[in-house]
Coordinates of N, CA, C and O in Angstrom, one line a residue:
M1 N 2.0 -8.5 8.3 CA 1.6 -7.7 7.2 C 1.5 -6.2 7.7 O 1.1 -6.0 8.8
N2 N 1.9 -5.3 6.9 CA 1.8 -3.9 7.2 C 0.3 -3.4 7.2 O -0.4 -3.8 6.3
T3 N 0.0 -2.6 8.1 CA -1.4 -2.0 8.1 C -1.1 -0.5 7.8 O -0.5 0.2 8.5
S4 N -1.6 -0.1 6.6 CA -1.4 1.3 6.2 C -2.7 2.0 6.0 O -3.6 1.5 5.4
H5 N -2.8 3.3 6.5 CA -4.0 4.1 6.3 C -3.8 5.1 5.1 O -4.8 5.7 4.7
K6 N -2.6 5.4 4.7 CA -2.3 6.2 3.6 C -1.0 5.8 2.9 O -0.3 5.1 3.5
T7 N -0.8 6.4 1.8 CA 0.4 6.0 1.0 C 1.7 6.5 1.6 O 1.8 7.7 2.0
L8 N 2.7 5.7 1.7 CA 4.0 6.0 2.3 C 4.6 7.1 1.4 O 4.8 6.8 0.2
P9 N 5.0 8.2 1.9 CA 5.7 9.2 1.1 C 7.0 8.8 0.6 O 7.7 8.0 1.3
S10 N 7.4 9.3 -0.6 CA 8.8 8.9 -1.1 C 9.8 9.7 -0.2 O 9.5 10.8 0.3
P11 N 11.0 9.1 -0.1 CA 12.1 9.9 0.6 C 12.4 11.3 0.0 O 12.7 12.2 0.8
Q12 N 12.1 11.5 -1.3 CA 12.4 12.8 -1.9 C 11.4 13.8 -1.3 O 11.7 15.0 -1.5
N13 N 10.3 13.4 -0.8 CA 9.3 14.3 -0.3 C 9.3 14.5 1.3 O 8.5 15.2 1.8
I14 N 10.4 14.0 1.9 CA 10.5 14.1 3.3 C 11.8 14.9 3.7 O 12.8 14.6 3.1
H15 N 11.7 15.8 4.6 CA 12.8 16.6 5.0 C 13.3 16.2 6.4 O 14.5 16.5 6.8
T16 N 12.5 15.6 7.2 CA 12.8 15.2 8.6 C 12.3 13.9 9.0 O 11.1 13.6 8.7
L17 N 13.1 13.0 9.6 CA 12.7 11.7 10.0 C 13.0 11.7 11.5 O 14.2 11.8 11.9
I18 N 12.0 11.5 12.3 CA 12.1 11.6 13.8 C 11.7 10.2 14.4 O 10.7 9.6 14.0
F19 N 12.5 9.8 15.4 CA 12.3 8.6 16.2 C 12.1 8.8 17.6 O 12.9 9.5 18.3
D20 N 11.0 8.3 18.2 CA 11.0 8.1 19.7 C 12.0 7.1 20.0 O 12.6 6.4 19.2
F21 N 12.3 7.0 21.3 CA 13.4 6.0 21.7 C 12.8 4.7 22.3 O 12.8 3.7 21.7
D22 N 12.2 4.9 23.6 CA 11.7 3.7 24.2 C 10.5 3.1 23.5 O 9.6 3.9 23.1
G23 N 10.5 1.9 23.2 CA 9.4 1.2 22.5 C 9.6 1.3 21.0 O 8.8 0.7 20.2
V24 N 10.6 2.0 20.5 CA 10.9 2.1 19.1 C 12.3 1.5 18.8 O 12.4 0.5 18.1
F25 N 13.3 2.1 19.5 CA 14.6 1.5 19.5 C 14.7 0.3 20.4 O 15.6 -0.6 20.2
T26 N 13.8 0.2 21.4 CA 13.9 -0.8 22.4 C 12.5 -1.5 22.5 O 11.6 -1.1 21.9
D27 N 12.5 -2.6 23.3 CA 11.3 -3.3 23.5 C 10.4 -2.7 24.6 O 9.5 -3.3 25.1
N28 N 10.8 -1.5 25.0 CA 10.1 -0.7 26.0 C 10.3 -1.2 27.5 O 9.6 -0.9 28.4
K29 N 11.3 -2.1 27.6 CA 11.7 -2.6 28.9 C 13.0 -2.0 29.3 O 13.8 -1.6 28.5
V30 N 13.2 -1.9 30.6 CA 14.5 -1.4 31.2 C 15.0 -2.4 32.3 O 14.2 -3.0 33.0
T31 N 16.3 -2.5 32.3 CA 16.9 -3.4 33.4 C 17.6 -2.4 34.3 O 18.3 -1.5 33.9
I32 N 17.3 -2.6 35.6 CA 17.9 -1.8 36.7 C 18.8 -2.6 37.6 O 18.3 -3.6 38.1
N33 N 20.0 -2.3 37.7 CA 20.9 -3.1 38.6 C 20.8 -2.6 40.1 O 20.1 -1.6 40.3
E34 N 21.5 -3.2 41.0 CA 21.4 -2.9 42.4 C 21.9 -1.5 42.7 O 21.5 -0.9 43.8
D35 N 22.6 -0.9 41.8 CA 23.1 0.5 42.0 C 22.1 1.5 41.5 O 22.3 2.7 41.5
G36 N 21.0 1.0 40.8 CA 20.0 1.9 40.3 C 20.3 2.3 38.8 O 19.6 3.2 38.3
N37 N 21.4 1.8 38.2 CA 21.8 2.1 36.9 C 20.8 1.3 35.9 O 20.6 0.2 36.1
E38 N 20.4 2.1 34.9 CA 19.4 1.5 33.9 C 20.2 1.1 32.7 O 21.1 1.8 32.3
S39 N 19.7 0.0 32.0 CA 20.2 -0.3 30.7 C 19.0 -0.8 29.9 O 18.0 -1.3 30.4
V40 N 19.2 -0.7 28.6 CA 18.2 -1.2 27.6 C 18.9 -2.0 26.5 O 20.1 -1.9 26.4
T41 N 18.1 -2.7 25.8 CA 18.7 -3.5 24.6 C 18.2 -2.9 23.3 O 17.0 -2.6 23.2
C42 N 19.1 -2.7 22.4 CA 18.7 -2.2 21.1 C 19.2 -3.2 20.0 O 20.1 -3.9 20.2
S43 N 18.5 -3.2 18.9 CA 18.9 -4.1 17.8 C 20.0 -3.5 16.9 O 20.0 -2.4 16.5
R44 N 21.0 -4.3 16.7 CA 22.1 -3.9 15.7 C 21.5 -3.8 14.3 O 22.0 -3.0 13.5
G45 N 20.5 -4.6 14.0 CA 19.8 -4.5 12.7 C 19.2 -3.1 12.5 O 19.4 -2.5 11.5
D46 N 18.6 -2.6 13.6 CA 18.0 -1.3 13.5 C 19.2 -0.2 13.3 O 19.0 0.7 12.6
G47 N 20.3 -0.5 14.0 CA 21.4 0.4 13.9 C 22.0 0.5 12.5 O 22.3 1.5 12.0
Y48 N 22.0 -0.7 11.9 CA 22.5 -0.7 10.5 C 21.6 0.0 9.5 O 22.1 0.5 8.5
A49 N 20.4 0.1 9.9 CA 19.4 0.8 9.0 C 19.8 2.2 8.8 O 19.6 2.8 7.7
F50 N 20.5 2.8 9.7 CA 21.0 4.2 9.6 C 22.1 4.3 8.6 O 22.2 5.3 7.9
N51 N 22.9 3.3 8.5 CA 24.0 3.2 7.5 C 23.3 3.1 6.1 O 23.8 3.8 5.1
I52 N 22.3 2.3 6.0 CA 21.6 2.1 4.7 C 21.0 3.5 4.3 O 21.1 3.9 3.1
L53 N 20.4 4.1 5.2 CA 19.7 5.4 5.0 C 20.7 6.5 4.5 O 20.5 7.2 3.6
R54 N 21.9 6.5 5.2 CA 22.9 7.5 4.8 C 23.4 7.1 3.4 O 23.7 8.0 2.6
G55 N 23.6 5.9 3.1 CA 24.0 5.5 1.7 C 23.0 5.9 0.7 O 23.3 6.4 -0.4
Y56 N 21.7 5.7 1.0 CA 20.6 6.1 0.1 C 20.6 7.6 -0.1 O 20.5 8.1 -1.2
Q57 N 20.8 8.3 1.0 CA 20.8 9.8 0.9 C 22.0 10.3 0.0 O 21.9 11.2 -0.8
Q58 N 23.1 9.6 0.1 CA 24.3 10.0 -0.7 C 24.1 9.7 -2.2 O 24.3 10.5 -3.0
I59 N 23.5 8.5 -2.5 CA 23.2 8.2 -3.9 C 22.3 9.2 -4.5 O 22.4 9.6 -5.7
Y60 N 21.2 9.5 -3.8 CA 20.1 10.4 -4.3 C 20.2 11.8 -3.9 O 19.3 12.6 -4.2
N61 N 21.3 12.2 -3.3 CA 21.6 13.6 -2.9 C 20.5 14.2 -2.1 O 20.0 15.2 -2.4
L62 N 20.0 13.4 -1.1 CA 19.0 13.9 -0.2 C 19.5 14.4 1.1 O 20.5 13.9 1.6
K63 N 18.9 15.4 1.6 CA 19.3 16.1 2.9 C 18.2 15.9 3.9 O 17.4 16.8 4.2
I64 N 18.0 14.7 4.4 CA 17.0 14.4 5.4 C 17.6 14.5 6.8 O 18.6 13.9 7.1
K65 N 17.0 15.4 7.6 CA 17.4 15.5 9.0 C 16.9 14.3 9.7 O 15.7 13.9 9.6
I66 N 17.7 13.7 10.6 CA 17.3 12.5 11.3 C 17.7 12.7 12.8 O 18.8 13.1 13.1
F67 N 16.7 12.5 13.6 CA 17.0 12.6 15.1 C 16.1 11.8 15.9 O 15.0 11.4 15.5
I68 N 16.5 11.5 17.2 CA 15.7 10.9 18.2 C 15.1 12.0 19.0 O 15.8 13.0 19.4
L69 N 13.9 11.9 19.4 CA 13.2 12.8 20.2 C 12.5 12.0 21.3 O 11.5 11.2 21.0
S70 N 12.9 12.2 22.5 CA 12.4 11.3 23.6 C 12.1 12.2 24.9 O 12.8 13.1 25.2
T71 N 11.1 11.7 25.6 CA 10.9 12.4 26.9 C 11.8 11.8 28.0 O 12.0 12.4 29.0
E72 N 12.4 10.7 27.7 CA 13.3 10.0 28.6 C 14.6 10.8 28.8 O 15.4 11.0 27.8
P73 N 14.9 11.2 30.0 CA 16.2 12.0 30.3 C 17.4 11.1 30.4 O 18.5 11.7 30.5
N74 N 17.3 9.8 30.5 CA 18.4 8.9 30.8 C 19.5 9.1 29.7 O 19.2 9.1 28.5
P75 N 20.8 9.2 30.1 CA 21.8 9.4 29.1 C 22.0 8.3 28.1 O 22.6 8.4 27.1
V76 N 21.4 7.1 28.3 CA 21.5 6.0 27.4 C 20.9 6.4 26.0 O 21.4 5.9 25.0
V77 N 19.9 7.3 26.0 CA 19.3 7.7 24.8 C 20.4 8.5 23.9 O 20.6 8.2 22.7
K78 N 21.1 9.4 24.6 CA 22.1 10.2 23.8 C 23.3 9.3 23.4 O 23.9 9.4 22.4
M79 N 23.6 8.3 24.3 CA 24.7 7.4 23.9 C 24.4 6.6 22.7 O 25.2 6.3 21.8
R80 N 23.1 6.1 22.6 CA 22.7 5.3 21.4 C 22.8 6.2 20.1 O 23.3 5.8 19.1
A81 N 22.3 7.4 20.3 CA 22.3 8.4 19.1 C 23.7 8.7 18.7 O 24.0 8.7 17.5
K82 N 24.6 8.9 19.6 CA 26.0 9.1 19.3 C 26.6 8.0 18.5 O 27.3 8.2 17.5
K83 N 26.3 6.8 19.0 CA 26.8 5.6 18.3 C 26.3 5.5 16.9 O 27.0 5.1 16.0
L84 N 25.1 5.9 16.7 CA 24.4 5.8 15.4 C 24.8 7.1 14.5 O 24.4 7.1 13.3
K85 N 25.4 8.1 15.1 CA 25.8 9.3 14.4 C 24.5 10.1 13.9 O 24.5 10.6 12.8
I86 N 23.6 10.1 14.8 CA 22.4 11.0 14.6 C 22.2 11.9 15.8 O 22.7 11.7 16.9
S87 N 21.4 12.9 15.6 CA 21.1 13.9 16.6 C 20.1 13.3 17.6 O 19.4 12.4 17.3
C88 N 20.1 13.9 18.8 CA 19.2 13.4 19.8 C 18.8 14.6 20.7 O 19.6 15.5 21.1
Y89 N 17.5 14.7 21.0 CA 16.9 15.6 21.9 C 16.1 14.8 22.9 O 15.1 14.2 22.5
N90 N 16.6 14.7 24.1 CA 15.9 13.9 25.1 C 15.5 14.7 26.3 O 16.0 15.9 26.4
G91 N 14.6 14.2 27.1 CA 14.1 15.0 28.2 C 13.1 16.0 27.7 O 12.8 17.0 28.4
E92 N 12.5 15.8 26.5 CA 11.6 16.8 26.0 C 10.1 16.3 26.3 O 9.7 15.3 25.8
S93 N 9.4 17.0 27.1 CA 8.1 16.6 27.6 C 7.0 16.9 26.6 O 6.0 16.1 26.5
N94 N 7.1 17.9 25.7 CA 6.1 18.2 24.7 C 6.7 18.1 23.3 O 7.3 19.0 22.8
K95 N 6.6 16.9 22.8 CA 7.2 16.6 21.5 C 6.7 17.5 20.3 O 7.4 17.9 19.5
L96 N 5.4 17.7 20.3 CA 4.8 18.5 19.3 C 5.3 19.9 19.3 O 5.7 20.4 18.3
N97 N 5.3 20.5 20.4 CA 5.9 21.9 20.5 C 7.3 21.9 20.2 O 7.8 22.9 19.5
F98 N 8.1 20.9 20.6 CA 9.5 20.9 20.2 C 9.7 20.9 18.7 O 10.5 21.6 18.1
V99 N 8.9 20.0 18.0 CA 9.1 19.8 16.6 C 8.6 21.1 15.9 O 9.2 21.5 14.9
R100 N 7.5 21.7 16.3 CA 7.0 22.9 15.7 C 8.1 24.0 15.8 O 8.4 24.7 14.8
N101 N 8.7 24.2 17.0 CA 9.8 25.2 17.1 C 11.0 24.8 16.3 O 11.6 25.7 15.6
Y102 N 11.4 23.5 16.2 CA 12.5 23.1 15.4 C 12.3 23.4 13.9 O 13.1 23.9 13.3
L103 N 11.1 23.1 13.5 CA 10.8 23.3 12.0 C 10.7 24.8 11.7 O 11.0 25.2 10.6
K104 N 10.2 25.6 12.7 CA 10.1 27.0 12.4 C 11.5 27.6 12.2 O 11.7 28.4 11.3
L105 N 12.5 27.1 12.9 CA 13.9 27.5 12.7 C 14.4 27.1 11.4 O 15.3 27.7 10.8
E106 N 13.9 25.9 10.9 CA 14.4 25.4 9.7 C 13.5 25.8 8.5 O 13.8 25.5 7.3
S107 N 12.5 26.6 8.7 CA 11.5 27.0 7.7 C 10.9 25.8 7.0 O 10.8 25.8 5.7
K108 N 10.5 24.8 7.7 CA 10.0 23.6 7.2 C 8.6 23.4 7.7 O 8.2 23.9 8.8
K109 N 7.8 22.5 7.1 CA 6.4 22.2 7.5 C 6.3 20.8 8.0 O 7.1 19.9 7.6
L110 N 5.3 20.6 8.9 CA 5.1 19.3 9.5 C 4.7 18.2 8.5 O 4.9 17.0 8.7
T111 N 4.2 18.6 7.3 CA 3.9 17.7 6.3 C 5.1 16.9 5.7 O 4.9 15.8 5.2
G112 N 6.2 17.4 5.9 CA 7.5 16.8 5.4 C 8.2 15.9 6.4 O 9.3 15.6 6.3
V113 N 7.4 15.6 7.5 CA 8.0 14.8 8.6 C 7.4 13.4 8.7 O 6.2 13.3 8.6
I114 N 8.3 12.4 8.9 CA 7.9 11.1 9.3 C 8.3 10.9 10.7 O 9.4 11.3 11.1
F115 N 7.4 10.4 11.6 CA 7.7 10.2 13.0 C 7.3 8.8 13.3 O 6.2 8.3 13.0
L116 N 8.3 8.1 14.0 CA 8.0 6.7 14.5 C 7.9 6.8 16.0 O 8.8 7.2 16.7
G117 N 6.7 6.4 16.5 CA 6.4 6.5 17.9 C 5.5 5.3 18.3 O 5.0 4.6 17.5
N118 N 5.4 5.2 19.6 CA 4.6 4.0 20.1 C 3.7 4.2 21.3 O 2.9 3.3 21.6
D119 N 3.8 5.4 22.0 CA 3.0 5.5 23.2 C 2.2 6.8 23.2 O 2.4 7.6 22.3
L120 N 1.4 7.0 24.2 CA 0.5 8.1 24.3 C 1.2 9.4 24.3 O 0.6 10.4 23.7
N121 N 2.4 9.5 24.8 CA 3.1 10.8 24.7 C 3.6 11.2 23.3 O 4.1 12.3 23.1
D122 N 3.4 10.3 22.4 CA 3.7 10.5 21.0 C 2.5 10.9 20.2 O 2.6 11.3 19.0
M123 N 1.3 10.8 20.8 CA 0.0 10.9 20.0 C -0.1 12.3 19.4 O -0.5 12.4 18.2
A124 N 0.1 13.4 20.1 CA -0.1 14.7 19.6 C 0.8 14.9 18.3 O 0.3 15.4 17.3
L125 N 2.0 14.5 18.4 CA 2.9 14.7 17.3 C 2.5 13.8 16.1 O 2.5 14.2 14.9
M126 N 2.1 12.6 16.4 CA 1.7 11.6 15.3 C 0.5 12.1 14.6 O 0.4 11.9 13.4
R127 N -0.4 12.8 15.2 CA -1.6 13.4 14.6 C -1.2 14.5 13.6 O -1.9 14.8 12.6
E128 N -0.1 15.2 13.8 CA 0.2 16.4 13.1 C 1.2 16.2 12.0 O 1.2 17.0 11.0
V129 N 2.1 15.2 12.1 CA 3.1 15.0 11.1 C 2.5 14.5 9.7 O 1.4 14.1 9.7
G130 N 3.3 14.6 8.7 CA 2.9 14.1 7.4 C 2.6 12.6 7.4 O 1.7 12.2 6.7
F131 N 3.4 11.9 8.1 CA 3.3 10.4 8.1 C 3.8 9.9 9.5 O 4.9 10.2 9.9
A132 N 2.9 9.1 10.1 CA 3.2 8.5 11.4 C 3.3 7.0 11.4 O 2.4 6.3 10.7
V133 N 4.3 6.4 12.0 CA 4.6 5.0 11.9 C 4.6 4.4 13.3 O 5.2 5.0 14.2
A134 N 4.1 3.2 13.5 CA 4.1 2.6 14.9 C 4.5 1.1 14.7 O 4.2 0.5 13.7
P135 N 5.1 0.6 15.8 CA 5.3 -0.9 15.8 C 4.1 -1.6 16.2 O 3.1 -1.0 16.7
S136 N 4.1 -2.9 16.0 CA 2.8 -3.7 16.2 C 2.5 -3.7 17.7 O 1.3 -4.0 18.0
D137 N 3.4 -3.5 18.6 CA 3.1 -3.6 20.0 C 2.9 -2.2 20.6 O 2.9 -2.0 21.8
A138 N 2.6 -1.2 19.8 CA 2.3 0.2 20.3 C 1.0 0.2 21.0 O 0.2 -0.7 20.9
H139 N 0.8 1.2 21.8 CA -0.5 1.4 22.5 C -1.6 1.3 21.4 O -1.5 1.8 20.3
P140 N -2.7 0.7 21.8 CA -3.8 0.6 20.8 C -4.3 1.9 20.2 O -4.6 1.9 19.0
L141 N -4.3 3.0 21.0 CA -4.7 4.3 20.4 C -3.7 4.8 19.4 O -4.0 5.5 18.5
I142 N -2.4 4.5 19.6 CA -1.4 4.9 18.7 C -1.5 4.1 17.4 O -1.4 4.6 16.3
R143 N -1.7 2.8 17.5 CA -1.9 2.0 16.3 C -3.1 2.5 15.5 O -3.1 2.5 14.3
K144 N -4.1 3.0 16.2 CA -5.3 3.4 15.5 C -5.1 4.7 14.7 O -5.6 4.9 13.6
I145 N -4.2 5.6 15.2 CA -4.0 6.9 14.5 C -2.8 6.8 13.5 O -2.6 7.7 12.7
A146 N -2.0 5.8 13.7 CA -0.8 5.7 12.8 C -1.2 5.5 11.4 O -2.1 4.9 11.1
D147 N -0.4 6.1 10.5 CA -0.6 5.9 9.1 C -0.1 4.6 8.6 O -0.6 4.0 7.6
L148 N 0.9 4.0 9.4 CA 1.4 2.7 9.0 C 1.7 2.0 10.3 O 2.4 2.6 11.2
V149 N 1.3 0.8 10.5 CA 1.6 -0.1 11.6 C 2.4 -1.2 11.1 O 1.9 -2.0 10.2
M150 N 3.7 -1.3 11.5 CA 4.6 -2.3 11.0 C 4.3 -3.6 11.8 O 3.9 -3.6 12.9
P151 N 4.6 -4.8 11.2 CA 4.4 -6.1 11.9 C 5.4 -6.3 13.0 O 5.2 -7.2 13.8
Q152 N 6.5 -5.6 13.0 CA 7.5 -5.8 14.1 C 7.2 -5.1 15.3 O 6.6 -4.0 15.3
N153 N 7.6 -5.6 16.5 CA 7.5 -4.9 17.7 C 8.7 -3.9 17.8 O 9.7 -4.1 17.2
G154 N 8.5 -3.0 18.7 CA 9.6 -2.0 19.0 C 10.8 -2.8 19.5 O 10.7 -3.7 20.2
G155 N 12.0 -2.4 19.0 CA 13.3 -3.0 19.4 C 13.6 -4.3 18.7 O 14.6 -4.9 18.9
D156 N 12.7 -4.8 17.8 CA 12.8 -6.0 17.2 C 12.9 -5.8 15.7 O 12.2 -6.4 14.9
D157 N 13.9 -5.0 15.3 CA 14.2 -4.7 13.9 C 13.0 -3.9 13.3 O 12.8 -3.8 12.0
F158 N 12.2 -3.2 14.1 CA 11.1 -2.3 13.6 C 11.7 -1.2 12.8 O 11.2 -1.0 11.7
I159 N 12.7 -0.5 13.2 CA 13.3 0.6 12.5 C 13.9 0.1 11.1 O 13.6 0.7 10.1
R160 N 14.6 -1.0 11.2 CA 15.2 -1.5 10.0 C 14.2 -1.9 9.0 O 14.3 -1.6 7.8
S161 N 13.1 -2.6 9.4 CA 12.0 -3.0 8.5 C 11.3 -1.8 7.9 O 11.0 -1.8 6.7
F162 N 11.1 -0.7 8.7 CA 10.5 0.5 8.1 C 11.4 1.1 7.1 O 11.0 1.5 6.0
I163 N 12.7 1.3 7.4 CA 13.6 2.0 6.5 C 13.7 1.2 5.2 O 13.7 1.8 4.1
E164 N 13.8 -0.1 5.3 CA 13.9 -0.9 4.0 C 12.6 -0.8 3.2 O 12.7 -0.7 2.0
L165 N 11.5 -0.8 3.9 CA 10.2 -0.6 3.2 C 10.1 0.8 2.5 O 9.8 0.9 1.3
W166 N 10.5 1.8 3.3 CA 10.4 3.2 2.8 C 11.4 3.4 1.6 O 11.0 4.1 0.7
L167 N 12.5 2.8 1.7 CA 13.5 3.0 0.6 C 13.3 2.1 -0.6 O 13.9 2.2 -1.6
G168 N 12.4 1.1 -0.4 CA 12.1 0.2 -1.5 C 13.2 -0.9 -1.7 O 13.4 -1.3 -2.8
I169 N 13.9 -1.3 -0.6 CA 15.0 -2.2 -0.8 C 14.5 -3.5 -1.5 O 15.3 -4.0 -2.4
N170 N 13.4 -4.0 -1.2 CA 12.9 -5.3 -1.8 C 12.6 -5.2 -3.2 O 12.6 -6.2 -3.9
E171 N 12.4 -3.9 -3.7 CA 12.2 -3.7 -5.2 C 13.5 -3.4 -6.0 O 13.4 -3.3 -7.2
M172 N 14.6 -3.3 -5.2 CA 15.8 -2.9 -5.9 C 16.5 -4.2 -6.5 O 16.4 -5.3 -5.9
N173 N 17.1 -4.0 -7.6 CA 17.9 -5.1 -8.2 C 19.2 -5.2 -7.5 O 19.6 -4.3 -6.7
Q174 N 19.9 -6.3 -7.7 CA 21.2 -6.6 -7.0 C 22.2 -5.5 -7.2 O 22.9 -5.1 -6.3
E175 N 22.3 -5.0 -8.4 CA 23.2 -3.9 -8.7 C 23.0 -2.6 -7.9 O 23.9 -2.0 -7.3
K176 N 21.7 -2.3 -7.7 CA 21.3 -1.1 -6.9 C 21.6 -1.3 -5.4 O 22.1 -0.4 -4.7
I177 N 21.3 -2.6 -5.0 CA 21.6 -2.9 -3.6 C 23.1 -2.8 -3.3 O 23.6 -2.3 -2.3
D178 N 23.9 -3.4 -4.3 CA 25.4 -3.3 -4.1 C 25.9 -1.9 -4.1 O 26.8 -1.6 -3.3
E179 N 25.3 -1.0 -4.9 CA 25.7 0.4 -4.9 C 25.3 1.0 -3.5 O 26.1 1.8 -3.0
L180 N 24.2 0.7 -3.1 CA 23.7 1.2 -1.8 C 24.6 0.8 -0.7 O 25.1 1.6 0.1
I181 N 24.9 -0.5 -0.6 CA 25.8 -1.0 0.5 C 27.2 -0.5 0.4 O 27.8 -0.2 1.4
S182 N 27.7 -0.3 -0.8 CA 29.0 0.3 -0.9 C 29.1 1.7 -0.5 O 30.2 2.2 -0.1
N183 N 28.0 2.4 -0.3 CA 27.9 3.8 0.2 C 27.6 3.8 1.7 O 27.5 4.9 2.2
C184 N 27.4 2.7 2.3 CA 27.1 2.6 3.7 C 28.3 2.9 4.6 O 29.4 2.5 4.3

């Protein structure tokens, strides 16, 4: 069951959708081989959520900026973003300052931002954005301040479940879903 502290904003009221990487796209674990190379596992279902979101934006003529914002400097973060055709800013140690500067350039406000995060380095940004979302396995302090805690763990279709909830997929009739999927 979803735990929500306030009403989920409609996509029409959001201008920016931001995702942390580790613990959101992944299960927060890393595999390191004998050469020191790191790898992570991401959900294809989560990846498909971005196609659904792009289809929704096309149907409703929405211009929502979407990007990954991570403190992790590993190139795997940028590679996943490239595959998903979304922007990525990684190696950013102060997420709140980054987003404030980004929005200042865009002449936008934090109230129009949804952020999905899971750990203490996401806390400052989660407190300031219009709506903060966490997976069920997020740090307890993050779950406490999140506006919505999803039942899924990070990396386990957490993103897909949130996108489908946010867009109201379960309330759409088959015709609307067919239209959405044809625009993916």
